[in-house]
PDB file of C-alpha atoms in Angstrom:
ATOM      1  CA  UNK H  78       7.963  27.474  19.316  1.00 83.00           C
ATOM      2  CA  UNK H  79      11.139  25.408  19.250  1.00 88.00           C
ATOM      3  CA  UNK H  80      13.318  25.389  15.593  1.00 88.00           C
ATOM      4  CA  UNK H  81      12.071  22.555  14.286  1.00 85.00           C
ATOM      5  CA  UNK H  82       8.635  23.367  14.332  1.00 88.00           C
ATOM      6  CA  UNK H  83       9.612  26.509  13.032  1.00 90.00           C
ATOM      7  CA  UNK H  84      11.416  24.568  10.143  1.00 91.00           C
ATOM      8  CA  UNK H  85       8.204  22.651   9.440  1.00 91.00           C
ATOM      9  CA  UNK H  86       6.141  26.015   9.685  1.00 94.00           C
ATOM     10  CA  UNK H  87       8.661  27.378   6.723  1.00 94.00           C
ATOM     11  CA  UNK H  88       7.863  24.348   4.521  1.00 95.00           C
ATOM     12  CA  UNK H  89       4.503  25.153   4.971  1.00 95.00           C
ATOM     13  CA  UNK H  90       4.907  28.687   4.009  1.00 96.00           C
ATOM     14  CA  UNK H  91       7.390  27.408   0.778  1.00 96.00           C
ATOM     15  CA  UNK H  92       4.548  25.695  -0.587  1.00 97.00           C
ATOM     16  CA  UNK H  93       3.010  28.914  -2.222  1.00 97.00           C
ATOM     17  CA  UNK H  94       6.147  30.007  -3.467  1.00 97.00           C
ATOM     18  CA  UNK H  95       6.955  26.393  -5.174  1.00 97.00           C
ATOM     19  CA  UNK H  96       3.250  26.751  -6.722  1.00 97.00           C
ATOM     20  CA  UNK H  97       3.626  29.838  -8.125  1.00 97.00           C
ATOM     21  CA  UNK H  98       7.361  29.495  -9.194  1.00 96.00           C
ATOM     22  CA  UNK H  99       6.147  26.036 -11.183  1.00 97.00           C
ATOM     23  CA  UNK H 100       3.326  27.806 -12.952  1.00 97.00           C
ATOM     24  CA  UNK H 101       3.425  31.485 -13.704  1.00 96.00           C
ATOM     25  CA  UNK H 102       6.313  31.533 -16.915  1.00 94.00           C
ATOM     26  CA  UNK H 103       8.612  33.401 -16.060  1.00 94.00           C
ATOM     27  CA  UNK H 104      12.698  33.344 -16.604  1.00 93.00           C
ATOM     28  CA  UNK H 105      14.106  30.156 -14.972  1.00 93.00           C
ATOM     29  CA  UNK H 106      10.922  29.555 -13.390  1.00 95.00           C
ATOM     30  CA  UNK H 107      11.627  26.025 -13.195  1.00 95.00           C
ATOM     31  CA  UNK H 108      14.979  26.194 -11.952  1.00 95.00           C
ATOM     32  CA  UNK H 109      13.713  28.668  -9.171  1.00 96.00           C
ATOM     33  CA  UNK H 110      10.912  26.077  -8.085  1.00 97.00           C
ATOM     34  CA  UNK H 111      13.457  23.076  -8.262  1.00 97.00           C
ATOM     35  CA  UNK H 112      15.672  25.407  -5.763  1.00 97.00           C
ATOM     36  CA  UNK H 113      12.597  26.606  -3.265  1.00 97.00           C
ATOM     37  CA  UNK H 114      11.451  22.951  -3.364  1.00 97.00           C
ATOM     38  CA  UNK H 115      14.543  21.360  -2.631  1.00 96.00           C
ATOM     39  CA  UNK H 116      14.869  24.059  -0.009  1.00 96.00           C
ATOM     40  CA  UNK H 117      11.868  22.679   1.708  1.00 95.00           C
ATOM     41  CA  UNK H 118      12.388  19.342   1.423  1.00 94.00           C
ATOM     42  CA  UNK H 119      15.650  19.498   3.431  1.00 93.00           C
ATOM     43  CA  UNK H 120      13.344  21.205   5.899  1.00 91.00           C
ATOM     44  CA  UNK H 121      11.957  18.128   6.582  1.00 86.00           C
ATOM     45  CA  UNK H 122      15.402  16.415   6.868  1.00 86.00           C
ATOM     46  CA  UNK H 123      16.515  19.201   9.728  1.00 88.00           C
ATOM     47  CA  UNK H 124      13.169  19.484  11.580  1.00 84.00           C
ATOM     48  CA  UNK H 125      12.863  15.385  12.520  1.00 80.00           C
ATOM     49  CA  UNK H 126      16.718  15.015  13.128  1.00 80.00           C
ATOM     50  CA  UNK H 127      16.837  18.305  14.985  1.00 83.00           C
ATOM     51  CA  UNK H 128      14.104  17.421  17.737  1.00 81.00           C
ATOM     52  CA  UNK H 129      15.504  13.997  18.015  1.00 83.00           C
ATOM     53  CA  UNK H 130      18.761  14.902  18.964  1.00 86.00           C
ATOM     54  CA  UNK H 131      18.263  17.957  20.818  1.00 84.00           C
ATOM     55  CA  UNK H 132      15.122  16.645  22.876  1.00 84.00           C
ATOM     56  CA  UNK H 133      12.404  18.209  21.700  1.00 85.00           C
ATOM     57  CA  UNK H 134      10.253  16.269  19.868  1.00 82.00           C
ATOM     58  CA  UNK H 135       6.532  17.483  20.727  1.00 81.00           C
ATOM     59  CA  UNK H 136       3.275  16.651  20.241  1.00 76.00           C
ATOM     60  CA  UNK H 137       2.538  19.563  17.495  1.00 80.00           C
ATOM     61  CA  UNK H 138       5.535  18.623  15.482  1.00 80.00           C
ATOM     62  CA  UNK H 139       4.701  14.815  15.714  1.00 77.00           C
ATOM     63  CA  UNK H 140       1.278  16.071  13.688  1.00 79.00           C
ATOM     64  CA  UNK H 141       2.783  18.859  11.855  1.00 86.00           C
ATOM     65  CA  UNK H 142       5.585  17.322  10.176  1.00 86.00           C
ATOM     66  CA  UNK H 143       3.663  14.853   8.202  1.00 83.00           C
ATOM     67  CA  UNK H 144       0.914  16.974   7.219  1.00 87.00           C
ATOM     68  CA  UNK H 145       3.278  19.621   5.785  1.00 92.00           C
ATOM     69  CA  UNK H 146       4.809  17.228   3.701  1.00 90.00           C
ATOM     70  CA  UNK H 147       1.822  15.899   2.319  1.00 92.00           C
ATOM     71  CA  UNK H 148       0.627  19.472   1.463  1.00 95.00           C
ATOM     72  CA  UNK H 149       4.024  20.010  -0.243  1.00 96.00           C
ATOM     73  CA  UNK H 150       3.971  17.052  -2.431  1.00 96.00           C
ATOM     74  CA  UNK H 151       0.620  17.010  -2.769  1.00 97.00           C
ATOM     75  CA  UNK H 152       0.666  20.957  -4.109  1.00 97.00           C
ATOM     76  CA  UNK H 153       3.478  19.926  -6.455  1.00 98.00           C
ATOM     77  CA  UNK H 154       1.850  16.668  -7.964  1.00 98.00           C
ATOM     78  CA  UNK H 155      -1.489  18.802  -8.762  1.00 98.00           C
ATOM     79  CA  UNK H 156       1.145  21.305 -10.801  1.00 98.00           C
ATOM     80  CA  UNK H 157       2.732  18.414 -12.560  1.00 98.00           C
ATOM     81  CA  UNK H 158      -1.141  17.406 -13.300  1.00 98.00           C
ATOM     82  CA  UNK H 159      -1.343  20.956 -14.409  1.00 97.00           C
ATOM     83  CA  UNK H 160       1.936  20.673 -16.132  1.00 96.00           C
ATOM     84  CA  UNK H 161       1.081  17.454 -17.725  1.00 95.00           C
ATOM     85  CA  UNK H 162       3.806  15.503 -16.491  1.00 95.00           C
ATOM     86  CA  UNK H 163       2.385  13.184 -14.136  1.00 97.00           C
ATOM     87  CA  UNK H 164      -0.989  11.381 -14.432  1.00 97.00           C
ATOM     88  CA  UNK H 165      -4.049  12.632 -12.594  1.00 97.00           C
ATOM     89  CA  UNK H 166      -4.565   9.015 -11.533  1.00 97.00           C
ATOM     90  CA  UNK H 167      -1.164   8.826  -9.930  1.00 97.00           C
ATOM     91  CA  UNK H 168      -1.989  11.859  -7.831  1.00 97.00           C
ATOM     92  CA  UNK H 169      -5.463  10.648  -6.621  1.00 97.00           C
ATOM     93  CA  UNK H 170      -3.640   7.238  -5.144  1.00 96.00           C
ATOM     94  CA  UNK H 171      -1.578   9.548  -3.201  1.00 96.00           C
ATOM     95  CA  UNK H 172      -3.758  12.131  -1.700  1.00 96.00           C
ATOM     96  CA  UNK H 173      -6.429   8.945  -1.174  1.00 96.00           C
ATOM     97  CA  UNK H 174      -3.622   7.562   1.031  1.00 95.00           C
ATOM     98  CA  UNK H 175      -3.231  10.834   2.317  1.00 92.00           C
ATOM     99  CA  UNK H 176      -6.396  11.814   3.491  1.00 92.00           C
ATOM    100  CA  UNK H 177      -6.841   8.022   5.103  1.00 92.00           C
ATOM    101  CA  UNK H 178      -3.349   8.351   7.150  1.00 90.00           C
ATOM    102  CA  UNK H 179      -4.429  11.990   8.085  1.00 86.00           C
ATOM    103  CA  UNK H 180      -8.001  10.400   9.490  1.00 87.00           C
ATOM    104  CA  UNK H 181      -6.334   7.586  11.262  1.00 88.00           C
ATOM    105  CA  UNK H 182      -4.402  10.306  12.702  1.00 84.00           C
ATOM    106  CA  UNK H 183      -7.282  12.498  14.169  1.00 84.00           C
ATOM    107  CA  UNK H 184      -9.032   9.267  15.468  1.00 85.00           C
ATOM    108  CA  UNK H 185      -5.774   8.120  17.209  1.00 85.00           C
ATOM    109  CA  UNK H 186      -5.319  11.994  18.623  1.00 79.00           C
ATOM    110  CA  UNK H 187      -8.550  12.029  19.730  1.00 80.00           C
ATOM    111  CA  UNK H 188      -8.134   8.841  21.710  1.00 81.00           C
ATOM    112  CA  UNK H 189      -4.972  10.759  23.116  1.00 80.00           C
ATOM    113  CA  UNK H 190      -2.366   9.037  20.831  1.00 82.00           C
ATOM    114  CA  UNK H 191       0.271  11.272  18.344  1.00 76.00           C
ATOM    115  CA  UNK H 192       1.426   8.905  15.937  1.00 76.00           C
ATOM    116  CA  UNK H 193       4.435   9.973  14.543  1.00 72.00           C
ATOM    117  CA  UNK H 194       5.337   8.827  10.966  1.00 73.00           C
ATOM    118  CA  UNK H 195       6.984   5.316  10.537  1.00 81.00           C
ATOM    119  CA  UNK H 196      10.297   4.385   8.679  1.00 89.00           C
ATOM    120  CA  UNK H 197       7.746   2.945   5.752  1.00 90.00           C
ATOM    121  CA  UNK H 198       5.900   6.722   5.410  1.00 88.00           C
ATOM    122  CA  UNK H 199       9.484   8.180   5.738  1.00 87.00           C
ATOM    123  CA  UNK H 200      10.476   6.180   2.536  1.00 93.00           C
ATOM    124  CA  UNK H 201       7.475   7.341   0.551  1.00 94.00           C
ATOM    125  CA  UNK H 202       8.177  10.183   1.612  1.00 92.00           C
ATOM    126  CA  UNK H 203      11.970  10.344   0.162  1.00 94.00           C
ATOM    127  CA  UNK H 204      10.155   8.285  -2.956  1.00 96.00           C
ATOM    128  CA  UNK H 205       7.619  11.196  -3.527  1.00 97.00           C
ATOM    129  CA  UNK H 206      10.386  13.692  -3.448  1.00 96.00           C
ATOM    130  CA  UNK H 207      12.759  11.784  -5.969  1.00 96.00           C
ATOM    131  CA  UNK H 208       9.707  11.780  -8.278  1.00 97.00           C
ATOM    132  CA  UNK H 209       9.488  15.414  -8.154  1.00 97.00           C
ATOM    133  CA  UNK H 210      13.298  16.536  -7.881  1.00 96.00           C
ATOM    134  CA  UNK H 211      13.232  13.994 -11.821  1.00 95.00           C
ATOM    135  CA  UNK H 212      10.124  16.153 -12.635  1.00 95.00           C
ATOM    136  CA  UNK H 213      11.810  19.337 -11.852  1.00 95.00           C
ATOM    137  CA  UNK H 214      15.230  18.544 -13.816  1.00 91.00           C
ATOM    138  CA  UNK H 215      13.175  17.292 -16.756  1.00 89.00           C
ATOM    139  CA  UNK H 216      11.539  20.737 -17.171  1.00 91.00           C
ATOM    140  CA  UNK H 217      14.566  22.473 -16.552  1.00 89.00           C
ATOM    141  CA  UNK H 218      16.839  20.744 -19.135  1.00 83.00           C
ATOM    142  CA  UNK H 219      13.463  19.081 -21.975  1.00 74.00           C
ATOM    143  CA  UNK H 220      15.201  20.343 -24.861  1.00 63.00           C
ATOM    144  CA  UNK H 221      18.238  17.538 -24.119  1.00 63.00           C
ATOM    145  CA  UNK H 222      16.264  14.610 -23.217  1.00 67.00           C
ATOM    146  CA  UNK H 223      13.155  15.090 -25.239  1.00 66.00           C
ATOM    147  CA  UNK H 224      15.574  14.046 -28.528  1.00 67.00           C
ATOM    148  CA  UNK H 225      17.793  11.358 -29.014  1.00 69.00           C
ATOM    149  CA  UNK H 226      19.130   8.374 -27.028  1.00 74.00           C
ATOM    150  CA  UNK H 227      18.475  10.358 -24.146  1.00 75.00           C
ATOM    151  CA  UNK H 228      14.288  10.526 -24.038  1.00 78.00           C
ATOM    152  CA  UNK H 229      14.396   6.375 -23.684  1.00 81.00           C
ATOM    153  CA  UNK H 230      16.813   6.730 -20.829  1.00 82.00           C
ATOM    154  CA  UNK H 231      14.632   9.794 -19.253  1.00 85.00           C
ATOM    155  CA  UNK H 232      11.602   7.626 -20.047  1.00 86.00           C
ATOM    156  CA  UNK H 233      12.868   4.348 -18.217  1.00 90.00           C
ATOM    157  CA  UNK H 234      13.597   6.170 -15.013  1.00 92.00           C
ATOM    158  CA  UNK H 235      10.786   8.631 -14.880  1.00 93.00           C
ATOM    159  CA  UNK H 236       8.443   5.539 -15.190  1.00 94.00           C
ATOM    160  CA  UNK H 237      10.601   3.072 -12.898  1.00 96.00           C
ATOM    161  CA  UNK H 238      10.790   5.978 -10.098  1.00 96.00           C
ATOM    162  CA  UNK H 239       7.208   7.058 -10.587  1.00 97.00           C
ATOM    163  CA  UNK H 240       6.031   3.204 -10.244  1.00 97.00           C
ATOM    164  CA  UNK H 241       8.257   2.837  -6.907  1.00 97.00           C
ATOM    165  CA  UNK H 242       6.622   5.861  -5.464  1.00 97.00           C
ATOM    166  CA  UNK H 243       3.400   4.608  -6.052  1.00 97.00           C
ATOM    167  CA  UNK H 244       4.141   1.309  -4.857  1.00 97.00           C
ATOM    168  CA  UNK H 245       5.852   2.836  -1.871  1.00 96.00           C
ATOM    169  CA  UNK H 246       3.046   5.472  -1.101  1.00 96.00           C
ATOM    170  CA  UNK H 247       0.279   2.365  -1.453  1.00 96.00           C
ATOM    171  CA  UNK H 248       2.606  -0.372   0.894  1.00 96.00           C
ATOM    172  CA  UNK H 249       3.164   2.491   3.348  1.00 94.00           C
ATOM    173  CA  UNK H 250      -0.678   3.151   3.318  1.00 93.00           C
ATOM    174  CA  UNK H 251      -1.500  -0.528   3.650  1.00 94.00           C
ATOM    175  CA  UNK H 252       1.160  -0.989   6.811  1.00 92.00           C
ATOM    176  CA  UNK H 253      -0.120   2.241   8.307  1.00 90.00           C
ATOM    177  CA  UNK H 254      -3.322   1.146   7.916  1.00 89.00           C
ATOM    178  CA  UNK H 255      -2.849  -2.483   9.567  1.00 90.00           C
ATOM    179  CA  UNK H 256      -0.679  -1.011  12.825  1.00 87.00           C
ATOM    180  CA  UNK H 257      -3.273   1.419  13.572  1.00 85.00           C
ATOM    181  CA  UNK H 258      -6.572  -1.124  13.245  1.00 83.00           C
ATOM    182  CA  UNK H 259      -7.358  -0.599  16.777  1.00 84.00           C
ATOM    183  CA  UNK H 260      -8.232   3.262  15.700  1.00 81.00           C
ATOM    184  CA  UNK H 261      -9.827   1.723  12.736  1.00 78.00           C
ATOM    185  CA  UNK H 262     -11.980  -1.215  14.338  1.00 76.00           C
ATOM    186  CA  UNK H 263     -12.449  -0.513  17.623  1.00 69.00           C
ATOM    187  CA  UNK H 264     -13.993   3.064  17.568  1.00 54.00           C
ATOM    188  CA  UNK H 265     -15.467   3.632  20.700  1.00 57.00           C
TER     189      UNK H 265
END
């Protein structure tokens, strides 16, 4: 196994350790999950740019990559849910866009094509991460921005990134969705 698919293999294995860290109380939990999540983000910085420039860019990591990324986020949303910081409806118009990328996927690998992940999934991508790296801080530091001048400010941008995401996660579905038709409409 080549380093980055050992990269995306560690965010996979991060995931339980960002779950936990977000909800069993303990001291600086939050600050602890906003480090092991950022950790394994940039894991999915390293592993693409590492295969690409080296060579090695394989079929496995071409299917790999995305899906640990959606199982990252996807984890951390259902804490925020947990959490109550970000709407259960948000998180069901992700992992719906999820799951239909992911079956578009297996249809397209069955016909022998690996499709790797386009520059509009690499934005939601980046989106969905902003959104929870905002999350994160907010639980970290609440006692600051709940009060004050400071909760409009915190207010404005959590909704303004959490409406891009969503936009971005929906328009990256929708393009996704219309370049890959022929797995779509022509299943034979």
């Amino acid at each position: 196994m080549n380093t980055p698919n050992k990269l995306t293999m560690l965010r996979i294995a991060m995931i339980p350790l960002v779950v936990l860290c977000l909800l069993w109380d303990f001291p600086y939990h939050y600050l602890v999950s906003l480090i092991v999540f950022s950790i394994a983000a940039l894991t999915d910085f390293f592993d693409g740019n590492l295969a690409r420039k080296n060579g090695i860019v394989t079929t496995f990591g071409k299917f790999l990559d995305p899906l640990a990324d959606k199982l990252l986020i996807a984890s951390v949303f259902i804490c925020f849910v947990e959490l109550d910081m970000l709407s259960a409806a948000v998180v069901v118009l992700v992992i719906a866009r999820e799951f239909l990328v992911t079956s578009v996927r297996l249809i397209a690998a069955d016909k022998g094509k690996v499709i790797a992940a386009g520059v509009w999934g690499k934005a939601k991508t980046v989106s969905q991460i902003v959104v929870c790296i905002y999350i994160l801080l907010f639980l970290i530091v609440p006692e600051v921005i709940v009060s004050g001048p400071m909760a409009v400010v915190y207010e404005v941008f959590y909704y303004v990134f959490v409406i891009a995401m969503v936009a971005l996660t929906l328009l990256s579905g929708w393009f996704y969705l219309y370049d890959n038709r022929e797995f779509i409409w022509n299943d034979r």
